[in-house]
C-alpha cells in the first residue's frame, strides 16, 4: 500500500533530517553561553503571554527550515481557510468555526449572529438564576448547578471553571458529572438538595451514552424527591446542536441552548457549552475569556510565522516528534488552578491529531499526534520529574507560570515560581560527571563513595522546554492560552496534512460497548467473540445473577 511520507510533503525534508543529526553533540547550555541574547531572540510576547522557547533545540537555521516547511504546507493559506469558514473538516464536510464563537463587536456573519443571540439568552438565564428569580419547583433559589456532559462537553468548562476560581461570584456552586460510572452522580447528589439544584445537560449530539444515562439518573433523583414531571422544567436545561432530541428527552424547548455543526465538541467551551463557566464567574468574565481568545485569533491570523506563538508551538512539536524522535510532550502548569489543563489538552491534541491518514485518505508513514500528559507543578516534581531529569526518554515540556498570584501568600508564590524556573534550568543545563564529583568532594564525601555515587547523580541535561509566562491568570490570559493551544493543534494538523476536526477513532469502542451491554442484558454471548471477551462478560453475568 502506498503511504505518504514527509519527503513527499516537503522538498527540504532531507535538509531537516541532516540538521537534526547535526544537533547530536550540540548542547543548549553551549548555545546559551555563545549567545547572551538567546532568551530575547527566542521569546515572543503577544496577547498578554510571553512564550520563551529559547531552551529548545533550535537555532536560526533550524527555525528557517521549519518555517520553510510551514510555507510549503501553505500554513498561512490554511489559517485563512480556517477563519473564513472553509470546510477544513473535510470528512464531515463542514467548517471549524470556533473562532466565530469569540467574535467581538457587532455580529456580521450568520454564525456570529447565532452566537450573539445565544449569548444574550444565556446571559438572561445566568442573571435570573444568580438573582434568585429562577426558582426550583418548591420556590427555592438555585444554589447548585450540575453540568452533565463528557469529553468536549465537560473537560473545557470544568478546566476553566477551576482555573478561574479567584473570579467565582459565589452565587451558585458549580459541579460536573461526566463518567457513566454511577458512583460520580451518586456521590454528588448525596450532597445536594434537589429543590435547589439545576442540571445542565451538555451534549452536542445528544446521543452520548454517559450523558444520557447520567441525565436519566438525575431526572429519577428529582422525581423520587417529589418533583412532579411537569415541574422538571425548573431543574433542567440543555445545550445541544440536536434541539429536537433534547426536547424529545423531556427538556422544554425554551430551555434548550443551541450549538452548531460548525463547532467541534473539544473547541466548544466558548459557546453555551461554557455555561457552567458563566454560572461560576458571571457573564462579564465569560466574555473576557472570549476576548482573550479573540486576541490570540488575531495574532495567529496576522503575526509573521516566526513571531507567531501557536505556529512556533506547532513547529517545535513537529521538529521534536518527526525529526528528534520524541513520542510524548508534558504540560506542567505551575499554577494550582490550572491543574486540569493537561487533561483538557489531552482531548484537544490527541483527539484532534491522533490520526493515521492524510486528509485525502492516504496512510501516513510518519508520526502524527504525540501523547500529552502532565500535572500541576510543583506536585510533579515529587513524582515523575525523576524520569524527565535522568530517564532515557526525551520529553519536550511546556512550563506555564504566572508572575503574580491572586492570593496574598507571597512567599509561597515565590517558591512556586522559583521551582518552575529551576526545573527548566536543571533540565537544560544538567550536571556533568566532573561537576558532580567536585561537588561531592567539596561536601566531604570519601573518594570511595564518590566512585560509587557520582554516576547516579549526573544529570545529562540538554532536555528541552518552553516557558509560557503571564502576569496573572485572568479570564483574558486564560482565553489567549487556550486559543494558542487550539491553533497549535491546527498548525500541526496542517503540517501533517491531516484533518484535526474529526474523531472517527472513538466510534468503534462505543459501538462495541453497546454490543457488550446487550450481551449482558440478554445473557446471549456470541460464540464468535474472542475467548477473553466472552469470559469477561460471562463473569459479570454470573456475578450479577447471583446478587
Ligand atoms: O467520544 C468522543 C466525543 O465524541 C467527543 O468528541 C465529544 O467531545 C464527546 O464525545 C461528547 O460528545 P457530545 O457533546 O455529543 O455528548
PDB file of N, CA and C in Angstrom, residues 128 163 177 306 344 393 395:
ATOM      1  N   UNK A 128     -30.973  35.392  35.868  1.00  0.00           N
ATOM      2  CA  UNK A 128     -32.173  35.051  36.641  1.00  0.00           C
ATOM      3  C   UNK A 128     -31.860  33.996  37.699  1.00  0.00           C
ATOM      4  N   UNK A 163      -9.881  26.902  36.806  1.00  0.00           N
ATOM      5  CA  UNK A 163      -8.795  27.868  36.583  1.00  0.00           C
ATOM      6  C   UNK A 163      -9.182  29.271  37.051  1.00  0.00           C
ATOM      7  N   UNK A 177     -20.448  16.300  36.278  1.00  0.00           N
ATOM      8  CA  UNK A 177     -20.583  14.841  36.265  1.00  0.00           C
ATOM      9  C   UNK A 177     -20.323  14.397  34.830  1.00  0.00           C
ATOM     10  N   UNK A 306       7.372  33.443  12.053  1.00  0.00           N
ATOM     11  CA  UNK A 306       8.491  33.320  13.001  1.00  0.00           C
ATOM     12  C   UNK A 306       8.247  34.072  14.303  1.00  0.00           C
ATOM     13  N   UNK A 344      -7.459  18.541  29.845  1.00  0.00           N
ATOM     14  CA  UNK A 344      -8.167  19.229  28.763  1.00  0.00           C
ATOM     15  C   UNK A 344      -7.364  19.141  27.460  1.00  0.00           C
ATOM     16  N   UNK A 393      14.314   8.840  28.076  1.00  0.00           N
ATOM     17  CA  UNK A 393      13.412   9.390  27.064  1.00  0.00           C
ATOM     18  C   UNK A 393      13.440  10.908  27.100  1.00  0.00           C
ATOM     19  N   UNK A 395      11.551  14.293  26.691  1.00  0.00           N
ATOM     20  CA  UNK A 395      10.165  14.782  26.690  1.00  0.00           C
ATOM     21  C   UNK A 395      10.173  16.316  26.593  1.00  0.00           C
TER      22      UNK A 395
END
